[in-house]
CSV table of C-alpha atoms in Angstrom, one decimal:
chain,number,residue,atom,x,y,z
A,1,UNK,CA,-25.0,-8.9,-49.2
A,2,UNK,CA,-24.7,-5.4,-47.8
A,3,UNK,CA,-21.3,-4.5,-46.4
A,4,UNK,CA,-21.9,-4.1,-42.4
A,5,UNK,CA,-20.3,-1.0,-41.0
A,6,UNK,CA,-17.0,-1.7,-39.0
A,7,UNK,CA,-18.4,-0.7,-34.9
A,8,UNK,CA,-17.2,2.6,-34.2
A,9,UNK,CA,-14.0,2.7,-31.4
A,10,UNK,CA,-17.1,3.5,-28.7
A,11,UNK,CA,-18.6,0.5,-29.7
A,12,UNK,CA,-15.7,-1.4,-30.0
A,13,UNK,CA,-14.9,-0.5,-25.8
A,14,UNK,CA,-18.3,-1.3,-25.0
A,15,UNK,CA,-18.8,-4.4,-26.5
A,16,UNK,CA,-16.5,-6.4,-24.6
A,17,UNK,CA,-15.9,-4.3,-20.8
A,18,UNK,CA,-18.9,-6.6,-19.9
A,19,UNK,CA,-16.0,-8.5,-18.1
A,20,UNK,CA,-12.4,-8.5,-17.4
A,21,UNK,CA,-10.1,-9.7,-19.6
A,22,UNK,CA,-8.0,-11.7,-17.2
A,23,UNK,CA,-9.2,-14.8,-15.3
A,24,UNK,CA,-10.7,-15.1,-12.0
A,25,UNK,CA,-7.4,-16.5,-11.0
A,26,UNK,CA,-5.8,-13.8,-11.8
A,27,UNK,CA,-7.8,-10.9,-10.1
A,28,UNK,CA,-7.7,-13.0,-6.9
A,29,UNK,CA,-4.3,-13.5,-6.8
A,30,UNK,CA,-4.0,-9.9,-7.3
A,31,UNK,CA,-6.4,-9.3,-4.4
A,32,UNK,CA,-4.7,-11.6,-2.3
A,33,UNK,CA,-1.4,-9.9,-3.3
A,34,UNK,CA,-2.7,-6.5,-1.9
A,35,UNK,CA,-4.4,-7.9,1.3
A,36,UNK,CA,-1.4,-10.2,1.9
A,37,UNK,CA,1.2,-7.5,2.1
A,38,UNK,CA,-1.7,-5.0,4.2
A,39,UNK,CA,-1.6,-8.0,6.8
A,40,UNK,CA,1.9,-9.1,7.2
A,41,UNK,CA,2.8,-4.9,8.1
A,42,UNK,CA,0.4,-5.7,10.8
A,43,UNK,CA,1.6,-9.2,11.9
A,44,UNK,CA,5.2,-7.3,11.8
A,45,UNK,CA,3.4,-4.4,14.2
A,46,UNK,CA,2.3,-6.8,16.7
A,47,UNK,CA,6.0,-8.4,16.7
A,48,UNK,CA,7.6,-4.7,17.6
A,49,UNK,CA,4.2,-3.7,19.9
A,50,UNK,CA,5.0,-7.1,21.8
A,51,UNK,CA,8.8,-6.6,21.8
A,52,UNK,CA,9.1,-9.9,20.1
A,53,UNK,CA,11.3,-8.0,17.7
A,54,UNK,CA,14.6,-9.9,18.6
A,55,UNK,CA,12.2,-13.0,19.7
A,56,UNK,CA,14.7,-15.3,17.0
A,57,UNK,CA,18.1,-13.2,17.5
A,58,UNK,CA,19.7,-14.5,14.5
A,59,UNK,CA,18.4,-14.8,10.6
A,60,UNK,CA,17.9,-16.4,8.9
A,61,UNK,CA,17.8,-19.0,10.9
A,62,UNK,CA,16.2,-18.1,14.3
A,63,UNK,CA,19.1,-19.7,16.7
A,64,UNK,CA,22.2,-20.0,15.8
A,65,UNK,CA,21.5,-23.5,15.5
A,66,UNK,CA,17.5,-23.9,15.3
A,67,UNK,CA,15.4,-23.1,12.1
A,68,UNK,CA,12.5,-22.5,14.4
A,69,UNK,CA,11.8,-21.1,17.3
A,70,UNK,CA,12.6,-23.2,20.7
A,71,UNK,CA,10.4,-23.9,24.0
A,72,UNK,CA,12.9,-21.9,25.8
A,73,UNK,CA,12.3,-18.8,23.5
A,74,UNK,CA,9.2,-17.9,25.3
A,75,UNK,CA,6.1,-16.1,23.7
A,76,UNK,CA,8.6,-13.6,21.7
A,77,UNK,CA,10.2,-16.4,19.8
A,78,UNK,CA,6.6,-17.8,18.9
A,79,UNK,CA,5.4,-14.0,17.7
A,80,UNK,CA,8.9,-13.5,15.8
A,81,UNK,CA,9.2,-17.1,14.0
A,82,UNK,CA,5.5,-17.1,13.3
A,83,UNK,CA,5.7,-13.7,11.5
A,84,UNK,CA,8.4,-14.9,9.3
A,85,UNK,CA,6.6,-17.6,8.7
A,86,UNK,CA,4.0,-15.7,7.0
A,87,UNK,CA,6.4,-14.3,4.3
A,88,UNK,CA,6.2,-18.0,2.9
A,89,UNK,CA,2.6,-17.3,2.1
A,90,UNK,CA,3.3,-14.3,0.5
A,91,UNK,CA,5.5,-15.8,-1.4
A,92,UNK,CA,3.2,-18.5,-2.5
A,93,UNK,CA,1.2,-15.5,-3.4
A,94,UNK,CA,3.4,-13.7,-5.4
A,95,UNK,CA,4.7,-17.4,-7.4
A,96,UNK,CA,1.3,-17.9,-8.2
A,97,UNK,CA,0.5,-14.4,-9.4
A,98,UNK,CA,3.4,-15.1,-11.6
A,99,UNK,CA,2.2,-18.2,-12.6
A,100,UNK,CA,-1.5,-17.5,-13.9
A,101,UNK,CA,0.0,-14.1,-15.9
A,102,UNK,CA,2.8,-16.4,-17.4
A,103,UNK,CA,1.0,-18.0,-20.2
A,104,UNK,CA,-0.3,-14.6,-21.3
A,105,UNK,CA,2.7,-12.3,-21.1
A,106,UNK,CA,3.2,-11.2,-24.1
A,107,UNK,CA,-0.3,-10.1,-24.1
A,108,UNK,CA,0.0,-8.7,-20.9
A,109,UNK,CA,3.1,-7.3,-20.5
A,110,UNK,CA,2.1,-4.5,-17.4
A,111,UNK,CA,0.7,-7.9,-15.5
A,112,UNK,CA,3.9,-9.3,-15.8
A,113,UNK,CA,5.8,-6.6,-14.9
A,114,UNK,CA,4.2,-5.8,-11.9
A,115,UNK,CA,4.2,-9.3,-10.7
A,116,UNK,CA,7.7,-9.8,-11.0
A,117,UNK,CA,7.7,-6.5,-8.9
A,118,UNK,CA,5.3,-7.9,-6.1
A,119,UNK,CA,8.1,-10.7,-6.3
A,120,UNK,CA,10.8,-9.0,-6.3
A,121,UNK,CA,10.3,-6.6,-2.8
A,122,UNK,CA,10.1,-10.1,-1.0
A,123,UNK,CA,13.9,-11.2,-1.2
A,124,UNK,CA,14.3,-7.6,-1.1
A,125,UNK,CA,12.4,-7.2,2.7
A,126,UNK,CA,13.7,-10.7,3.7
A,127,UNK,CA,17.3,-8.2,3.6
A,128,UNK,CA,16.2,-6.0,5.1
A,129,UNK,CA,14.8,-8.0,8.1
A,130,UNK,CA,18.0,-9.5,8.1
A,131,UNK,CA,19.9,-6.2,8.4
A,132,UNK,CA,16.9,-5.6,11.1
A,133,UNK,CA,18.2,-8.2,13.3
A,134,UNK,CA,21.4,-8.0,13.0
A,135,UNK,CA,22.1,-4.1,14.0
A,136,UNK,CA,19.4,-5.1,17.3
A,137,UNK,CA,16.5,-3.3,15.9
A,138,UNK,CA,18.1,-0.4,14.2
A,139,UNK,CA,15.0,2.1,14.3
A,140,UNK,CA,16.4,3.2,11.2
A,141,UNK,CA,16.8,0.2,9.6
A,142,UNK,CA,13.2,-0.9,10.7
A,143,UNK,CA,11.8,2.1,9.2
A,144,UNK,CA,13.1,1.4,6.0
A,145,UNK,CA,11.9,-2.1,6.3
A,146,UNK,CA,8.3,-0.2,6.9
A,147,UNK,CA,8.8,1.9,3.8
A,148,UNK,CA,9.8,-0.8,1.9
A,149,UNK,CA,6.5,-2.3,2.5
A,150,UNK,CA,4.1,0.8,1.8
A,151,UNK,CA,6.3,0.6,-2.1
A,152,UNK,CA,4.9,-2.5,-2.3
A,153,UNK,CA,1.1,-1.5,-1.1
A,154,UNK,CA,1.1,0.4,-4.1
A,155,UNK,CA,2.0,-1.6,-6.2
A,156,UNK,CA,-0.1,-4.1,-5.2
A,157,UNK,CA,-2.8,-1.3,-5.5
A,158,UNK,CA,-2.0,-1.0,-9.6
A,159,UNK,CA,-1.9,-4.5,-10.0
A,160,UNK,CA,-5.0,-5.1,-8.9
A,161,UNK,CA,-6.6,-2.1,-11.3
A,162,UNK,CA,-5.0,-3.8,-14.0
A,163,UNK,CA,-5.8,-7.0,-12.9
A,164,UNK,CA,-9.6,-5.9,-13.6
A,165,UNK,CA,-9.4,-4.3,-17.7
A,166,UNK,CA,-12.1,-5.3,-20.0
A,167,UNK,CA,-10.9,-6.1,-23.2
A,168,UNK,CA,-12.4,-2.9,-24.6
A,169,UNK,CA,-10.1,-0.3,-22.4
A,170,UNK,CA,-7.0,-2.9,-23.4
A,171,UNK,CA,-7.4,-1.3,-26.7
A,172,UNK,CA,-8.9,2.2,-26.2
A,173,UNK,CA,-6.9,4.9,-24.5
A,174,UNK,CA,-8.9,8.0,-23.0
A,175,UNK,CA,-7.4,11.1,-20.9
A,176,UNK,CA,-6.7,10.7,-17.4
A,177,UNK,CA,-9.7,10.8,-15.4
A,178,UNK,CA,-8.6,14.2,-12.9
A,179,UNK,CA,-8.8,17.1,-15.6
A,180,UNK,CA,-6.3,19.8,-15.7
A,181,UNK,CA,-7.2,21.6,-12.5
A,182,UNK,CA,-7.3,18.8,-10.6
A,183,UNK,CA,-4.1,17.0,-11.7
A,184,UNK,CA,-1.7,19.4,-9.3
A,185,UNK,CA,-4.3,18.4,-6.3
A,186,UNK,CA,-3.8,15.0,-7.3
A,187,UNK,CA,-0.1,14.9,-6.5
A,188,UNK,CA,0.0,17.2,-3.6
A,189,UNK,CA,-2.1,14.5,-2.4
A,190,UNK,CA,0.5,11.6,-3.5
A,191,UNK,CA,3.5,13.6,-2.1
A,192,UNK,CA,1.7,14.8,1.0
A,193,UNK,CA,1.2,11.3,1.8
A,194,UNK,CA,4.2,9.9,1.0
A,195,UNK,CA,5.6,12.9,3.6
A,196,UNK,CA,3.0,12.1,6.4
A,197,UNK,CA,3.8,8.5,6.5
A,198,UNK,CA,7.7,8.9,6.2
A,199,UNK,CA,7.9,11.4,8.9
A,200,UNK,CA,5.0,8.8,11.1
A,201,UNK,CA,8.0,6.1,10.2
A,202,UNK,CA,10.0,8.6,12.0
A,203,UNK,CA,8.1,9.6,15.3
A,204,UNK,CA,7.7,5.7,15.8
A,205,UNK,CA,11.9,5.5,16.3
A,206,UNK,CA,11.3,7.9,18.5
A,207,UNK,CA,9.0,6.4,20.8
A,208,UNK,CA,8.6,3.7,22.9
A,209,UNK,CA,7.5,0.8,21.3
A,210,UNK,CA,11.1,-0.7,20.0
A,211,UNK,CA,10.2,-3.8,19.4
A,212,UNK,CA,12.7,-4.8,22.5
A,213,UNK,CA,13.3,-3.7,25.7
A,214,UNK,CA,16.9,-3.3,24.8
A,215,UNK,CA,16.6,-1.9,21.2
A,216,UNK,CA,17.8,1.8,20.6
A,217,UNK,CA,16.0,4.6,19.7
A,218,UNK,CA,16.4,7.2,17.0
A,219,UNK,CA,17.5,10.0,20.0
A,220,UNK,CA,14.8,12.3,18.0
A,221,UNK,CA,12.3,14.5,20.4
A,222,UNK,CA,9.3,12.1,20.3
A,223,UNK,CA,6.7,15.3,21.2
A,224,UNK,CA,8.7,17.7,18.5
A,225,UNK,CA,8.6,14.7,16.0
A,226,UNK,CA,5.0,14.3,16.7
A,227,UNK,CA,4.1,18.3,16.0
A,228,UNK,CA,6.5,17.9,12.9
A,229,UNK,CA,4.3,14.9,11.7
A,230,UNK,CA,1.1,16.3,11.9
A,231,UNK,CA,2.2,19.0,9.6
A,232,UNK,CA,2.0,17.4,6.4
A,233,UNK,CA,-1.6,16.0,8.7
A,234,UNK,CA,-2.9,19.1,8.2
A,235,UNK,CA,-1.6,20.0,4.9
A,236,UNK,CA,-3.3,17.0,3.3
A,237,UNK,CA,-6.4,17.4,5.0
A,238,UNK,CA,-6.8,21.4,3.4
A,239,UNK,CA,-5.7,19.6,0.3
A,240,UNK,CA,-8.6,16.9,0.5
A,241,UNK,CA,-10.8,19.6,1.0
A,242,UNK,CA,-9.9,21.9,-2.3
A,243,UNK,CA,-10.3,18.2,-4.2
A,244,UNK,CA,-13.8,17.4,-3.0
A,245,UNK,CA,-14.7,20.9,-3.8
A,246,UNK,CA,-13.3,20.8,-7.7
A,247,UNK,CA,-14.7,17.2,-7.6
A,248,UNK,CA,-18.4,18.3,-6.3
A,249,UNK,CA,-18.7,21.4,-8.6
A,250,UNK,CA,-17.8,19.8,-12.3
A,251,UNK,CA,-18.5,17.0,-13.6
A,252,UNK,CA,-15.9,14.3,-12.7
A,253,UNK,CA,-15.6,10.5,-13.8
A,254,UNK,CA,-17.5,8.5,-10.5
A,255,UNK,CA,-14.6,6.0,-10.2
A,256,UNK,CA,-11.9,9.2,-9.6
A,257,UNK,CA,-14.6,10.7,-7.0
A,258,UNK,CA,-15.3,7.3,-5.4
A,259,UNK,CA,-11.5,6.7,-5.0
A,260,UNK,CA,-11.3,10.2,-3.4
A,261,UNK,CA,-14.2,9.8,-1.0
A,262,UNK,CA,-12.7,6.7,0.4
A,263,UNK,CA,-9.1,8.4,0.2
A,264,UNK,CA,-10.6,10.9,2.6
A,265,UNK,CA,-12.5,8.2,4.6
A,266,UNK,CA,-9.3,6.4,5.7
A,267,UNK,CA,-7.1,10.2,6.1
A,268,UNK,CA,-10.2,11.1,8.5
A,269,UNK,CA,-10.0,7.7,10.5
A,270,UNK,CA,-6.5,7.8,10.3
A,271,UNK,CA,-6.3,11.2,11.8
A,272,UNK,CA,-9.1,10.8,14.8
A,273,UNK,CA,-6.4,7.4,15.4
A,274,UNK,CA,-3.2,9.1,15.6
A,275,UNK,CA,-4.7,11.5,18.0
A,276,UNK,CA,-6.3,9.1,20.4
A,277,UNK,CA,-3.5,7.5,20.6
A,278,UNK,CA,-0.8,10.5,21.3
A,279,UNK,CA,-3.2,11.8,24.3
A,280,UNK,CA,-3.7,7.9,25.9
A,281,UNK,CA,0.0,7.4,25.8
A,282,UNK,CA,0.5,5.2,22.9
A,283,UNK,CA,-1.3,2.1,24.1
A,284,UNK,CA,-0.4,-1.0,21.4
A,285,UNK,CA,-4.2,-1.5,20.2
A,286,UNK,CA,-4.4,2.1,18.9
A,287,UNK,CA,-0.7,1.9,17.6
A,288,UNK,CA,-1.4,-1.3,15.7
A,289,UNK,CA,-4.5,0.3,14.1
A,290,UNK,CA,-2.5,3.3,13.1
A,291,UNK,CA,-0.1,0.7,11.3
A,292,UNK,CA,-3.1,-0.5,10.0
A,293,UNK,CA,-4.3,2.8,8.5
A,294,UNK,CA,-0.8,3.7,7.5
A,295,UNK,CA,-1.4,0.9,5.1
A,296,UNK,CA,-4.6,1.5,4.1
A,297,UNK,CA,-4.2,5.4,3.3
A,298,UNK,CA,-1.1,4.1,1.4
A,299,UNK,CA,-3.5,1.8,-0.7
A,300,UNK,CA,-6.3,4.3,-0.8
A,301,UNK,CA,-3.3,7.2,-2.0
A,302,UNK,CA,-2.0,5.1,-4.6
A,303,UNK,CA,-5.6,4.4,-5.8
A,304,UNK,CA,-6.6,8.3,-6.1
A,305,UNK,CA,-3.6,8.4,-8.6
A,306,UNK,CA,-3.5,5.6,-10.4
A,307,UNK,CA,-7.6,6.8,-11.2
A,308,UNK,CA,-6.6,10.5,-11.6
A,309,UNK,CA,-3.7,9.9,-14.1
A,310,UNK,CA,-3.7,6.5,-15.8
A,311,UNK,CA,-5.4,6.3,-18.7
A,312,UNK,CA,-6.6,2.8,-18.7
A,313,UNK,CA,-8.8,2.7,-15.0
A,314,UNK,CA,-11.3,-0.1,-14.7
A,315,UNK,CA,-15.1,0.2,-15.7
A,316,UNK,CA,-17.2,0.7,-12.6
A,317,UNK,CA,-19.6,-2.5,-13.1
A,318,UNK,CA,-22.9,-2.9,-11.2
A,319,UNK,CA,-21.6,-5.4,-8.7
A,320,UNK,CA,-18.7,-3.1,-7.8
């Protein structure tokens, strides 16, 4: 019998990147993880936008004597208690994550290791909220709380990516999808973002929406704060633009340019948000889609790096 040629390292990734090489299980958990940790920023917006923020006034329990909230807590104590009541699902979440990448962990060691991440920032926020309640709505404090949360975006964000391998990129390592030109833009972009939402953190304690009526205030200028913030705004905007142009005039990988357009979707929405909302006085709808695409541009930041660097990206499949 003829000998049969071993399949070349090509053929060897494109033999088996027909599908992942985790389980459904697994990619939806790491979905859910993502989503889950997008919506509970939001739930925790509406508790601050309806200054709800001290609606339990002790943690963890929410009474000095009551688990729960009480009838005689009103609307805020509803709003507060049911948002910490959503940190149970994301727990469950982050358990089962665990769970499905258990069995394969020695396999899968970066699936672990980003789960027991996801895991890990829960006790860690639960802290902070703590610390949140305790010092009557520290602005500080709840802007940490905040940051803590966009840390865990993106890591959510590179789970998922993982989460979605074939079998073939497992074993084959390429160079990062952003060449060398476009490797600089690619972290003005991370750090400009990581800037623009730190310093949006920051105008927040400054303005009016404390999450109580009582709560204090970072003493900052809210209107010099604002001007500051939309520095980096701008900055990352240019930057955006120099991208598209390196991206449009070579040849560039389409997931890295498809994680770049929607990058520059959300920054665009973002932006048109964040003014609308300075000139109409802050009113809570706009601010809680701001927190919303604070999130999102978060996600959509982390995904234009983990594309442009990593060296082990997802294939882009026909039903993507």
């Amino acid at each position: 019998m003829p000998n049969t040629p071993a399949p070349t390292s090509a053929a060897r990734a494109a033999e088996p990147a027909a599908g992942p090489a985790t389980s459904r299980l697994v990619r939806s958990l790491a979905v859910a993880t993502l989503v889950a940790n997008i919506g509970i920023v939001v739930t925790g917006g509406a508790v601050r936008l309806t200054a709800s923020g001290l609606g339990c006034p002790e943690w963890p329990l929410c009474t000095a004597d009551s688990l729960v909230a009480t009838p005689e807590m009103g609307i805020h104590g509803v709003i507060e208690f049911g948002n910490r009541l959503l940190t149970f699902v994301l727990t469950a979440i982050a358990f089962g994550m665990l769970a499905s990448v258990w069995k394969g962990r020695s396999a899968r060691p970066d699936l672990m290791r980003l789960s027991v991440a996801a895991l890990a920032g829960i006790p860690a926020q639960a802290f902070i909220g703590g610390i949140t309640v305790w010092t009557d709505l520290n602005p500080w404090v709840v802007g940490l709380h905040f940051i803590v949360s966009m840390i865990i975006i993106a890591v959510a964000v590179v789970l998922v990516n993982r989460a979605w391998l074939s079998p073939g990129q497992l074993a084959e390592r390429h160079e990062p999808l952003a060449g060398r030109t476009l490797r600089p833009v690619v972290w003005a972009i991370a750090v400009l973002s990581a800037i623009t939402v730190v310093l949006g953190v920051i105008v927040t304690g400054a303005g009016p929406h404390a999450g109580d009526h009582g709560a204090a205030r970072n003493n900052l200028d809210p209107d010099l704060m604002t001007r500051i913030h939309v520095v980096p705004v701008y900055l990352l905007v240019f930057t955006l633009i120099v991208a598209l142009y390196l991206v449009y005039r070579r040849t560039v990988d389409v997931r890295f340019k498809r994680s770049l357009l929607l990058f520059t979707a959300v920054v665009l929405a973002q932006a048109v948000i964040g003014y609308a909302q300075h000139f109409l006085a802050l009113p809570i709808a706009l601010v809680a889609l701001h927190m919303l695409g604070a999130s999102l541009m978060t996600a959509a930041a982390a995904q234009v790096f983990y594309t442009g660097f990593s060296r082990k990206v997802p294939e882009q499949s026909p039903k993507a």
